[in-house]
Amino acid sequence: MDFINKIKNFLDKDIKEDEYALVDDPIFGKVAKVKAPDKWVRTTCGYCGVGCGMYIGVKDGKAVYSKGDPKHPVNLGTLCPKGLSEHKMVTAPSRAKGALIRKDGALQQVSWDEAFNRVAVKFKEISAKYGSKAIGVISTGQLLTEEFYTLGKFVQLGLKTNNYDGNTTLCMASAVMGYKQSFGSDGPVGCYEDFEKADVIMLIGANIADNHPILKLHLMKNKKNKKIIVVDPRKSKTAQMADIYLPIKPRSDLALINGLCYIILEQGWEDEKFINERTTGFKEFKKHILNNYKPQDVAEITGIDVKTLYEVARSYATADSAMSAWTMGVNQSAIGTDTVSAINNLALITGNLGKEGSAPMSITGQCNAMGTREFGFTSSIPGYRDYKNDKDREEFANIIGVDVDLIPKERGYAYPQIIEAIDRGEIKALWVVATNPLVSFPDQNRLRSALKKLDILVVQDSFLSDTAQIADVVFGAATWSEKEGCYTNSERRCNWAKKAIEPYADTKSDFDIIKEFSKYFDGVHEMLYKNIETPRDAFEEIKRVSKGRLCDYSGMSYELMEELGGIQWPCNEQYPKGKKRLYTKEMPCPTPDGKARLLPVDWKPLSEDICESFPLILNTGRTVEQFHTRTKTGTIGILNDLAPEAWVEMNELDAQKLQVKSGDRISISGNRGRVDNIVVKVANTVREGTIFVPFHFNKQLINAVTLPEFDAKSFEPNYKQCAVQLHSSRVPQGIKLQKQEIMGEIAYQKEQNSIKSLHQKEGISS
Ligand code: SF4
């Protein structure tokens, strides 16, 4: 709490002393005079997927205060540093002021008509010459659900390109695909209350203390004699809370989970009744696990000893309720989808689904990553409908009143495929909405050379992000607090985010930008938005589109969301106040037989492992003070004072080899790029031979080094593991490896044994 108070004090420091006089405030009691807003507007945080309820204090038409909503079930009045300073983001000097066009090499403010007209003419020209699919669109998890829905309709049915994806593919796609292959549909199955009710909580690749800090509240509310197990190659702040910490070798999580399943099956700890009644595929699954994931092998792959594996398996399987939660450590992997299914398998064989404290639970990153999954029209047709299912296409076309032939029959390119298509010259125009690939995409050098081939780059953003700064046209958008709609959080809770102030300068809400832009295309506005004037109208259409689907909004209203502190879908006649958990006893999975699928899935070794030139494995991640690529947090003083630049976290043994100490500056090189002048932090939070660097920072651009390898099912990048070298002024050539380190201990021992037996055979003494 000291940390939070420090932030509060910092935020108050620009108040003069005489302004500290206290006045009565209807919501918060006594507050400093200068901070007594004219009004308080109840809303939802626009940063991360936790979805905290809060109030915006408005004074003289400006957002001047951010406070947690004490009645909101997600956060009970608390906020993390980002939420506490969110009002500062609205007036950041990096805001785009309206529509901009590049003229004589510089972005200049123009009328919206000029900007819309310029882009529409170019899009039509490209479409006529190369086909409509030569236009690519990459959106985000940052917009409101109503905006995603409006944008998706325009891109897919108005521009007629299905080469449309979101930055959510960089963080959530593996969870989506893993849920789909295990349960028949996307949709996080549990809720935050499960953290309070579980006997065992296993956090896998999830540093919630930094990335979802308010979730710790729910863990703290758990008064049982609970056991927290943390699986993470880095001893993060979250790992330091663990009862059992498993410092696994990089990307060995899938092998670990399969190994736990082996022990559970070997010991007969599985829940036979649940398996028989609620799952399919058990026989093949069991055979696969028992043939391939013996504890000794798993111990060698993961670096976790056999005794600990048995202890963890017993804890998980014999608990009355056990939950697993994961984030990017699992998702951002070339085997991310299958790792998610492995986690689901573990839950299924132990009967941990659809009851209190029992869930395989993905935690989302962005404030509305879920909204785009439900209604974004990227990887599925709105309402979790399938492109390949004619009935789904027809149903959606009928509800919104368009010809069914307009609805695509297949998904277009995913995000990395769009970049590849640009590189090949197939996609000529790119429209980027509220995301910043120039910091967030892997293998930056390749991305930047691809983007140079575009005929036009349009960026729609509230901030002049790194990507906006190289755009031909910028649609400057309103941001959080300046517009209305809803966000869905990690537990499927739809929260109302209200408009508190007018959009900054000449910006417009994303909803208005899309609708107005659609008028520059013959008949499109009339076809798609004839009854949609406001976000509330879009929300009403979403309710109709979702009725009867898993993500059913039909029983919701903005007012009910406000009254209940958000509503977890499905919300309909059967569940008028929403539903905490999916796939409870009375709720079958959306698979043909209503059962969950046990899937044999396999661990795979790293495709880019260490070698003589690059002897360390790089892991990337986040820190609590910054958000994504810092477009929102990069100018907020307190957050930058706390985390001003990237650092490289390294083990003291590697620091000795490199002859450096904390505070020194070094370089990191890899197969694809290099980062210079990065500050060293020596800490035994990482194993020898591994380093950690946060990815937020454009000056120490770690994505210049990361690997362009993607999960074949989800297209999510394998951000977390690639081979690198470190260079210090004292040891510029970097760290040298021992032979067994290069080969891996198992291969080295095998080689030693075969040399030994050869020598014995030939009578040579070793
Ligand atoms: Fe906002 Fe997430 Fe922080 Fe809550 S935890 S205040 S939703 S950034």
CSV table of N, CA, C and O in Angstrom, one decimal, residues 737-745 748 751-752 755:
chain,number,residue,atom,x,y,z
A,737,LEU,N,30.6,-20.7,-24.3
A,737,LEU,CA,29.9,-21.9,-23.8
A,737,LEU,C,30.8,-23.1,-23.6
A,737,LEU,O,31.7,-23.3,-24.4
A,738,GLN,N,30.5,-23.9,-22.6
A,738,GLN,CA,31.0,-25.3,-22.5
A,738,GLN,C,30.3,-26.1,-23.5
A,738,GLN,O,29.2,-25.9,-23.9
A,739,LYS,N,31.0,-27.2,-23.9
A,739,LYS,CA,30.4,-28.1,-25.0
A,739,LYS,C,29.1,-28.6,-24.5
A,739,LYS,O,28.1,-28.7,-25.3
A,740,GLN,N,29.0,-29.1,-23.2
A,740,GLN,CA,27.7,-29.7,-22.8
A,740,GLN,C,26.6,-28.7,-22.7
A,740,GLN,O,25.4,-29.0,-22.9
A,741,GLU,N,27.0,-27.4,-22.6
A,741,GLU,CA,25.9,-26.4,-22.6
A,741,GLU,C,25.3,-26.2,-24.0
A,741,GLU,O,24.1,-26.0,-24.2
A,742,ILE,N,26.2,-26.2,-25.0
A,742,ILE,CA,25.7,-26.1,-26.3
A,742,ILE,C,24.8,-27.2,-26.7
A,742,ILE,O,23.8,-27.1,-27.3
A,743,MET,N,25.3,-28.5,-26.4
A,743,MET,CA,24.6,-29.7,-26.9
A,743,MET,C,23.4,-29.9,-26.0
A,743,MET,O,22.5,-30.6,-26.5
A,744,GLY,N,23.3,-29.4,-24.8
A,744,GLY,CA,22.3,-29.9,-23.9
A,744,GLY,C,22.8,-31.0,-23.1
A,744,GLY,O,23.6,-31.9,-23.6
A,745,GLU,N,22.5,-31.1,-21.8
A,745,GLU,CA,23.0,-32.1,-20.9
A,745,GLU,C,22.8,-33.5,-21.4
A,745,GLU,O,23.7,-34.4,-21.4
A,748,TYR,N,24.8,-34.4,-24.5
A,748,TYR,CA,26.2,-34.5,-24.1
A,748,TYR,C,26.5,-35.8,-23.4
A,748,TYR,O,27.5,-36.5,-23.7
A,751,GLU,N,26.6,-38.6,-25.8
A,751,GLU,CA,27.8,-38.6,-26.6
A,751,GLU,C,29.0,-39.2,-25.8
A,751,GLU,O,29.7,-40.0,-26.2
A,752,GLN,N,29.0,-38.7,-24.5
A,752,GLN,CA,30.1,-39.2,-23.6
A,752,GLN,C,30.0,-40.7,-23.5
A,752,GLN,O,31.1,-41.4,-23.5
A,755,ILE,N,31.2,-42.5,-26.6
A,755,ILE,CA,32.6,-42.4,-26.7
A,755,ILE,C,33.3,-43.5,-25.8
A,755,ILE,O,34.2,-44.2,-26.2
